XYZ file of C-alpha atoms in Angstrom:
464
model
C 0.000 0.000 0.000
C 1.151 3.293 -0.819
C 1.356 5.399 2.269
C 2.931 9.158 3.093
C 5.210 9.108 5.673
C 7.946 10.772 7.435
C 10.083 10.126 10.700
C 11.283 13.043 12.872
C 14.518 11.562 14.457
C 17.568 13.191 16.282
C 20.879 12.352 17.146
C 19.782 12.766 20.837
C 16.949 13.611 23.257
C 16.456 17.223 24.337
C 17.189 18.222 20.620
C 13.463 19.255 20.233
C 12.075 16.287 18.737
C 8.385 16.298 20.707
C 7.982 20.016 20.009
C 8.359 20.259 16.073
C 6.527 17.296 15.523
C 3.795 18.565 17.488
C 3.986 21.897 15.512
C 4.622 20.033 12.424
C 1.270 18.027 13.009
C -0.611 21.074 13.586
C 0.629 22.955 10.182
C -0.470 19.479 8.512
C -3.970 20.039 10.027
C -4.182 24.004 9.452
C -3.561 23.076 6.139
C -6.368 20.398 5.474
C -4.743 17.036 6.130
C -5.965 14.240 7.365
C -2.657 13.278 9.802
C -1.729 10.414 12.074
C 0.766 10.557 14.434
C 3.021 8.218 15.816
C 5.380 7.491 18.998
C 8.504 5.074 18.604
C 8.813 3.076 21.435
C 7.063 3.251 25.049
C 6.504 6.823 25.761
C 3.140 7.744 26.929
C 3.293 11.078 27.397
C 3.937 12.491 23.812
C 1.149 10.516 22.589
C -1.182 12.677 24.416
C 0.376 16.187 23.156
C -0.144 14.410 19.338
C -3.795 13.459 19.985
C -4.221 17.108 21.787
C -2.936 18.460 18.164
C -4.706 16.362 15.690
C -7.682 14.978 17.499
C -7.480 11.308 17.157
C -5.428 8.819 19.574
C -1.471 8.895 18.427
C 0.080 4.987 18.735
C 3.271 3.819 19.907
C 5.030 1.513 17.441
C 8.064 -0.459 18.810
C 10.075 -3.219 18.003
C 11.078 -4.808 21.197
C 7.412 -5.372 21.639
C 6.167 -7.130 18.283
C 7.780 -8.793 15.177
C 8.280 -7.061 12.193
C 4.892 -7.964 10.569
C 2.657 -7.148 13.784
C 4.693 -3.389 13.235
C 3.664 -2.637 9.554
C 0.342 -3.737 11.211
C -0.511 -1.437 13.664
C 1.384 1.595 11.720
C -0.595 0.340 8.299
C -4.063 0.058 9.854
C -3.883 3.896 11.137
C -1.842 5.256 8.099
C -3.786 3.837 5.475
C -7.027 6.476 7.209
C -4.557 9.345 6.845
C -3.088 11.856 4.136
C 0.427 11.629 5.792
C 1.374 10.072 8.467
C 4.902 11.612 10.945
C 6.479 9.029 13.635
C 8.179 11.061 16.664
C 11.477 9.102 17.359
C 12.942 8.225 20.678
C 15.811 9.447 22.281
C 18.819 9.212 19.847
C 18.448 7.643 16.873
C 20.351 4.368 16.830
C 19.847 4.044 20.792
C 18.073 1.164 21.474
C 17.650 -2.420 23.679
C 20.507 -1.695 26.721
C 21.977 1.376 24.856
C 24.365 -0.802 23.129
C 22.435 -2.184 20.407
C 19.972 -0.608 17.199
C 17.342 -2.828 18.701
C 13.553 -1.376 19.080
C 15.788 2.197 18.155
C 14.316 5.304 16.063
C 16.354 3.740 13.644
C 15.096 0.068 13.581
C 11.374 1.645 12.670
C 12.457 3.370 10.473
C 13.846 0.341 8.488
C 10.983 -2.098 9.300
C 8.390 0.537 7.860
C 11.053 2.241 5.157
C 9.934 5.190 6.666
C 11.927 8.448 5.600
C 13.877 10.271 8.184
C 14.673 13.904 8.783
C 17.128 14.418 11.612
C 16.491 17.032 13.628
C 19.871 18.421 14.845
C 19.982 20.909 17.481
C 22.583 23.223 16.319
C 23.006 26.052 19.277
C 26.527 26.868 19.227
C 27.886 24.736 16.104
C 28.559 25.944 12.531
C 30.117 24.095 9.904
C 30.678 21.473 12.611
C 27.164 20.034 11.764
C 28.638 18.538 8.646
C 30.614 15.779 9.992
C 27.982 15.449 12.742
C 25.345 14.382 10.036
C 27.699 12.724 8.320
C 28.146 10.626 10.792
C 24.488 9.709 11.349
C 24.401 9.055 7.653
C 27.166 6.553 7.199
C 27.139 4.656 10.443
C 24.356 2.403 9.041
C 24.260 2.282 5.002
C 20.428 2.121 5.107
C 19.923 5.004 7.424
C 16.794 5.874 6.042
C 17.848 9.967 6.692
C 16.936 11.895 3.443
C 16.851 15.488 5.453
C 18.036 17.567 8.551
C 16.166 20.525 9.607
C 18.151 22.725 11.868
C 16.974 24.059 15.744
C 17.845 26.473 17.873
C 19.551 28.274 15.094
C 19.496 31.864 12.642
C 17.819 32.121 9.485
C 21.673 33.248 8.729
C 23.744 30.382 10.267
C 21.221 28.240 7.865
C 21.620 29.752 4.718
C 25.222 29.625 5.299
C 24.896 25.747 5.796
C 22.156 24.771 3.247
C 24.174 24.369 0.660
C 27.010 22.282 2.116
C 24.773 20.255 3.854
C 22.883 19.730 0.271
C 26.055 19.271 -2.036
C 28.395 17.282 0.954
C 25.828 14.693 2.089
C 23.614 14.645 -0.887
C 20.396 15.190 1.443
C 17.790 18.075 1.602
C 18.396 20.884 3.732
C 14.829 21.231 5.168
C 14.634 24.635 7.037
C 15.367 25.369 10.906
C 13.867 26.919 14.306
C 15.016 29.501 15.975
C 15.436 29.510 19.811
C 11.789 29.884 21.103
C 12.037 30.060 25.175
C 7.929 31.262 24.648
C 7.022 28.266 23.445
C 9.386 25.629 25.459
C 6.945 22.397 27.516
C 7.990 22.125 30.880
C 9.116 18.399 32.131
C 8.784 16.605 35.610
C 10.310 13.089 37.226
C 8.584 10.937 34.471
C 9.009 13.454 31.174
C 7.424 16.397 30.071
C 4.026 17.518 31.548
C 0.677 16.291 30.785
C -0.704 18.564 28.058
C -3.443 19.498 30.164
C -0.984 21.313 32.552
C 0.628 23.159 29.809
C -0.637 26.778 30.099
C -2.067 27.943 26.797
C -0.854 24.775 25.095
C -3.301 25.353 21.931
C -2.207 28.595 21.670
C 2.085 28.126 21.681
C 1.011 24.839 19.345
C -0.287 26.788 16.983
C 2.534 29.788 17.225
C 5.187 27.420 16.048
C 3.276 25.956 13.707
C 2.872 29.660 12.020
C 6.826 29.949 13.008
C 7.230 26.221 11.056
C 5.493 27.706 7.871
C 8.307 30.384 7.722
C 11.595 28.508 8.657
C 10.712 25.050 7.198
C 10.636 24.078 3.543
C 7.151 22.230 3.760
C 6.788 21.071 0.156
C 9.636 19.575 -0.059
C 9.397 17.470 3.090
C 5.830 16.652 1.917
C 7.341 15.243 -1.712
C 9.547 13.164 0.707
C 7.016 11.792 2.373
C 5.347 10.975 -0.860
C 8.192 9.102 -1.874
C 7.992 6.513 0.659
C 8.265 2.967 -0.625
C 4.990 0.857 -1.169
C 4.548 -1.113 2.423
C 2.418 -4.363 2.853
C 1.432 -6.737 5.549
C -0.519 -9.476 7.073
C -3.335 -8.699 9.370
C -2.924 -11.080 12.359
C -6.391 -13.460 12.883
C -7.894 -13.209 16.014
C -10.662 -15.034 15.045
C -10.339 -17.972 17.402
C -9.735 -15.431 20.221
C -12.912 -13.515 20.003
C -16.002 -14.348 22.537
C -18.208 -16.551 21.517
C -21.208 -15.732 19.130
C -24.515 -14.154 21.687
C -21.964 -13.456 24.471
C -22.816 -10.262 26.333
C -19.890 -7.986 25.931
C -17.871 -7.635 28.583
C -18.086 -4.309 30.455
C -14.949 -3.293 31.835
C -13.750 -0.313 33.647
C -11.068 1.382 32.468
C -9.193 3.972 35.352
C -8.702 7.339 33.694
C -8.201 10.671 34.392
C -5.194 13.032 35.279
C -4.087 10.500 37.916
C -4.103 7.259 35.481
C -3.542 8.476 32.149
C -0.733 5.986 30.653
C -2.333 3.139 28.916
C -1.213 2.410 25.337
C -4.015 2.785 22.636
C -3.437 -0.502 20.924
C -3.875 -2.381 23.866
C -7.515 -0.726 24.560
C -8.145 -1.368 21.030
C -7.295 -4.626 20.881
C -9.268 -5.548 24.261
C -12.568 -4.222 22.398
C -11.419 -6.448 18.969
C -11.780 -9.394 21.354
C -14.793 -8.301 23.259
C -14.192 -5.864 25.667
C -16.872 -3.106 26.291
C -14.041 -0.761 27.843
C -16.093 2.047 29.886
C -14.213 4.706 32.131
C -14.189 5.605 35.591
C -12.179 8.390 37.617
C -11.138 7.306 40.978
C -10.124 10.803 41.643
C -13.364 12.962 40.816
C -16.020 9.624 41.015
C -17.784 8.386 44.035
C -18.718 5.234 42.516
C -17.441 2.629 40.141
C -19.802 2.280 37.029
C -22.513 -0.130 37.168
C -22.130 -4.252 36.292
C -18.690 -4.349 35.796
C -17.383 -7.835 34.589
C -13.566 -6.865 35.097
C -11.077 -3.632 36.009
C -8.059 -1.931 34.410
C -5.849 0.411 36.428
C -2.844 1.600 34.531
C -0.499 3.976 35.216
C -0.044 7.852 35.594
C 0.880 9.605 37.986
C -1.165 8.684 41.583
C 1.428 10.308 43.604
C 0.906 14.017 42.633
C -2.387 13.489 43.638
C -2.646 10.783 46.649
C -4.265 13.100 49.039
C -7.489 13.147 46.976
C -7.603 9.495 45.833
C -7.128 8.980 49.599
C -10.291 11.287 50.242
C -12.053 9.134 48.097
C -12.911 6.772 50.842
C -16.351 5.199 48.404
C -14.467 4.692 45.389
C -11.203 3.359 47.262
C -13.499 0.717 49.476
C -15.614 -0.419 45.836
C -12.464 -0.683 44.199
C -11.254 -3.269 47.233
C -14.428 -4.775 47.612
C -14.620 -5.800 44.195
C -11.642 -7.222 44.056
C -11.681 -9.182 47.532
C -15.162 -10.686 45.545
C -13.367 -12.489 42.614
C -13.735 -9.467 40.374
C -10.930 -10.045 37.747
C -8.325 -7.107 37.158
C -5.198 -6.043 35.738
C -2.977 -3.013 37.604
C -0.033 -1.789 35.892
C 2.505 0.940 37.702
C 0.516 3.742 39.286
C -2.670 1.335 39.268
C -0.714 -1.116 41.517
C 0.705 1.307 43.382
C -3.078 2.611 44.441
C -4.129 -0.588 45.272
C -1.745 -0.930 47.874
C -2.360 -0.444 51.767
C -0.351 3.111 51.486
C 1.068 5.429 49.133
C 3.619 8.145 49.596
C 2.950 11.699 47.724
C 6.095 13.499 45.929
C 7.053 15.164 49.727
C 6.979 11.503 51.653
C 3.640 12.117 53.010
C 2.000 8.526 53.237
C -1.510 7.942 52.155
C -4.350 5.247 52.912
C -4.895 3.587 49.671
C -7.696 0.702 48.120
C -5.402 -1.661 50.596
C -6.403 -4.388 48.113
C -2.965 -5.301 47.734
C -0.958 -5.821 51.155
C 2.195 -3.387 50.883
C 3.305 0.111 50.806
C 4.335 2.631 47.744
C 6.999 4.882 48.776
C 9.314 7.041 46.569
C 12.988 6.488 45.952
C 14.152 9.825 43.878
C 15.802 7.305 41.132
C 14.407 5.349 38.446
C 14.336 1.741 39.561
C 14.156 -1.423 36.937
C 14.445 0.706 34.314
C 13.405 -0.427 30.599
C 12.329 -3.170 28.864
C 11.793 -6.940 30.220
C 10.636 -10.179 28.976
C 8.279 -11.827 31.962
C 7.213 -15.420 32.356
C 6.398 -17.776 34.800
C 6.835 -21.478 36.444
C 3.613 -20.864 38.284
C 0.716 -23.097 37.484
C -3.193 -21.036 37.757
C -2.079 -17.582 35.821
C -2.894 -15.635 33.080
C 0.363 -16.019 31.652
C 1.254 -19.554 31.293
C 4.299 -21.770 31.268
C 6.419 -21.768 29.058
C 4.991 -18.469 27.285
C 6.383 -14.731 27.905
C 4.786 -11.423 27.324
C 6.932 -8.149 26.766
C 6.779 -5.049 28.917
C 8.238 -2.191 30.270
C 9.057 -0.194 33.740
C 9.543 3.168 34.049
C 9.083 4.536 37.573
C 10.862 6.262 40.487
C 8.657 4.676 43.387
C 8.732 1.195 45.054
C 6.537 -0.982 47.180
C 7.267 -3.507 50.125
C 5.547 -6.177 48.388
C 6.268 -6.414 44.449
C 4.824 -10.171 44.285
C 6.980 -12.865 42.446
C 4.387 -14.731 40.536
C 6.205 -13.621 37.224
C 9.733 -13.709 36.989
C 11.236 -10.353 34.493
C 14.591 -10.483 32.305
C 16.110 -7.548 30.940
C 17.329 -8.244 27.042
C 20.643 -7.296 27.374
C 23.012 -8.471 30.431
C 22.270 -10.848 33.086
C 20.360 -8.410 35.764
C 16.812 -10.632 36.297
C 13.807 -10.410 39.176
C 10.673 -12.116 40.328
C 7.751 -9.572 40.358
C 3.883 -9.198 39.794
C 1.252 -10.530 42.105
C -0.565 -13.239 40.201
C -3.293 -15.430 39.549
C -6.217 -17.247 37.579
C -7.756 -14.041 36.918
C -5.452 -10.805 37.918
C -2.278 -9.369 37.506
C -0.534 -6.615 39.398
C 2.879 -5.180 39.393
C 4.743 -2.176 38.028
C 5.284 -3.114 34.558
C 3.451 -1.856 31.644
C 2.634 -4.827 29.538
C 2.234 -4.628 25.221
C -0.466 -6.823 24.755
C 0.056 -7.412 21.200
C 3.051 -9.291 21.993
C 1.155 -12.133 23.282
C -2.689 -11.866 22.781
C -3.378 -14.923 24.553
C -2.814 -13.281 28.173
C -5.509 -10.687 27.245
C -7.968 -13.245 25.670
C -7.600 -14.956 28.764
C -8.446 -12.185 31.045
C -11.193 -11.619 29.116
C -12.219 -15.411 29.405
C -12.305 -14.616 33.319
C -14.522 -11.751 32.769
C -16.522 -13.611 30.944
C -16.993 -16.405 33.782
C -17.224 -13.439 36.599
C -20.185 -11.703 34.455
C -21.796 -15.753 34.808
C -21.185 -15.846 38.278
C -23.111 -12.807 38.943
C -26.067 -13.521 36.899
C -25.901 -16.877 39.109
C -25.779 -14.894 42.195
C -29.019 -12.785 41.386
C -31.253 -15.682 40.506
């Protein structure tokens, strides 16, 4: 299928990549086109400043967690709704899997969806010396995939000065550049930047650089680029055989969300409702009560601890949340979600919190990032979700800790020897800080579902 797209990538993070591809995104949309956006690798929040900009969920596509086919999936399925189609990068470009390896890198996607690249090189203080610095980029891998640089935090005059070098040296287009905008700069906290919706007048400095964009950027030409791309196919996986049966009620379950549980990746909801699921959302900040006949519960992560005072003063939702559980009700809890349903939770000063106490432990923070990155979990255990002998791919990203983890799963990192039991673990639940890809084995989540699907039973039993 013939598909526009385009990669913003950079030699390293902090070089501006979330900020023109948000403004780039919203000159694509003040000019008509029908955009999706896309995140490489596990990020959660830049996802949400993308969907903030074009109005549609933004997906994360990454190669640790599915094969090459299961990628040109998910990025086909959106991109073939779209005019164009621009994937955000992560971190450097060739960083990837342990930071010694191209693995699941910016890179990587770009050569499993022959996506074009333009490198976005933060040039404050350099000159001429961005020459050899792109150079470098370009030749370390022979199919690099870069066809164009646009230059930031730089003068209309340093530009002009390198355009043509850049052009006639490395035989790649010179694309435009950004000047040094303080005005418009996102602010970032422990986890990344800010949730858009703390971003003061977000539409408005969106929309400023995207008017700044349509000045310093060559736009047509990095459109024809995008046109260019290659033809891409793929195989649409069957789930067929993992659908509920024919006449089964769908399953209704309830989905945490608000500004305390806002990371959740949008393939994984969407895949949940392919096989079933009825997904409907809850806050258990601002509601009192969980939503009626629930067959099941999904608490992912966020950010609970900037705001564990009033999930704590939220006695009714914190005691239906336990209550349910205690019944039989089945549930996944990922990060933040785990970390509420423990007994307490410390806020960003210490302070400790009661929590849903559905969990016995105690979230406290430890000003570090602890089991950071990606990890391949599976179990000896018999009675879990995740069976033996299978794994499921995930990730941790967090600077808190509990006093109970649970060691139902065991985790291994892909590169070098560090491994560790975690997640608490059963028939019908799973709990634990990391953030599982469910497309990298759909079984788990089929399974779940199966649960729900025997829980929704039970209760009609109960009533008759």
């Amino acid at each position: 299928m013939k598909l526009s797209r385009v990669m913003l990538a950079a030699p390293a993070s902090g070089s501006g990549k979330t900020l023109i591809t948000c403004g780039l995104l919203q000159l694509l949309v003040n000019r008509g086109k029908r955009v999706a956006a896309f995140k490489c690798g596990p990020d959660y929040i830049d996802p949400m400043f993308h969907r903030k900009v074009i109005g549609t969920p933004s997906k994360n596509l990454d190669t640790f967690f599915t094969d090459e086919n299961t990628t040109r999936y998910l990025f086909g399925k959106e991109a073939k709704k779209a005019d164009i189609s621009v994937l955000e990068g992560v971190m450097g470009f060739y960083d990837g899997v342990g930071g010694i390896t191209t693995a699941a890198s910016s890179y990587e996607l770009a050569r499993v969806t022959d996506t074009p690249v333009i490198l976005i090189v933060n040039a404050k203080g350099m000159s001429l010396s961005v020459i050899p610095l792109i150079k470098g980029f370009l030749q370390y891998q022979k199919d690099s995939h870069i066809r164009g640089v646009i230059l930031n935090q730089t003068t209309k005059m340093t530009y002009q000065l390198l355009k043509e070098p850049i052009e006639q040296e490395l035989g790649i287009a010179a694309l435009g550049y950004v000047p040094k905008c303080a005005e418009l700069a996102i602010e970032s906290r422990h986890l990344g930047l800010v949730t858009p919706e703390e971003v003061a007048d977000l539409r408005g400095k969106i929309q400023g650089l995207a008017g700044l964009l349509e000045e310093t950027v060559e736009v047509e030409k990095l459109l024809a680029l995008a046109e260019a791309a290659e033809e891409l196919d793929w195989k649409e996986p069957d789930f067929s055989e993992r659908k509920l049966g024919a006449g089964q009620k769908a399953i209704r379950i309830g989905l945490a969300r608000d500004e305390a549980f806002c990371f959740c990746y949008q393939d994984n909801l969407e895949l949940l409702e392919k096989l079933g699921a009825e997904l409907v959302e809850f806050s258990p900040l601002h509601h009192e009560k969980l939503p009626e006949d629930l067959d099941g519960l999904l608490l992912y992560g966020g950010y609970p601890e900037l705001y564990a005072e009033q999930l704590s003063k939220n006695k009714s939702m914190r005691k239906q949340i336990k209550d349910a559980i205690l019944k039989g009700m089945p549930y996944l809890a990922e990060c933040g979600g785990f970390m509420y349903l423990q007994e307490t939770m410390e806020d960003m000063k210490g302070r400790k919190y009661p929590m849903a106490g559905a969990i016995s432990g105690q979230a406290y923070g430890t000003q570090k990032l602890g089991r950071f990155g990606y990890i391949t979990l599976s179990t000896e255990k018999e009675q879990q979700l995740l069976k033996k002998g299978e794994s499921i791919k995930a990730h941790e990203f967090h600077y808190f800790d509990t006093t109970k983890n649970g060691a139902d799963y065991h985790a291994r990192k892909p590169v070098g020897k560090r491994e560790w039991d975690c997640i608490h673990g059963g028939k019908n639940h799973a709990a634990g800080f990391p953030h599982l890809y469910y497309y990298s084995n759909p079984e788990f989540v089929f399974r779940f579902l199966q649960k729900c699907a025997s829980w929704q039973q039970e209760k009609k039993g109960r009533k008759k």
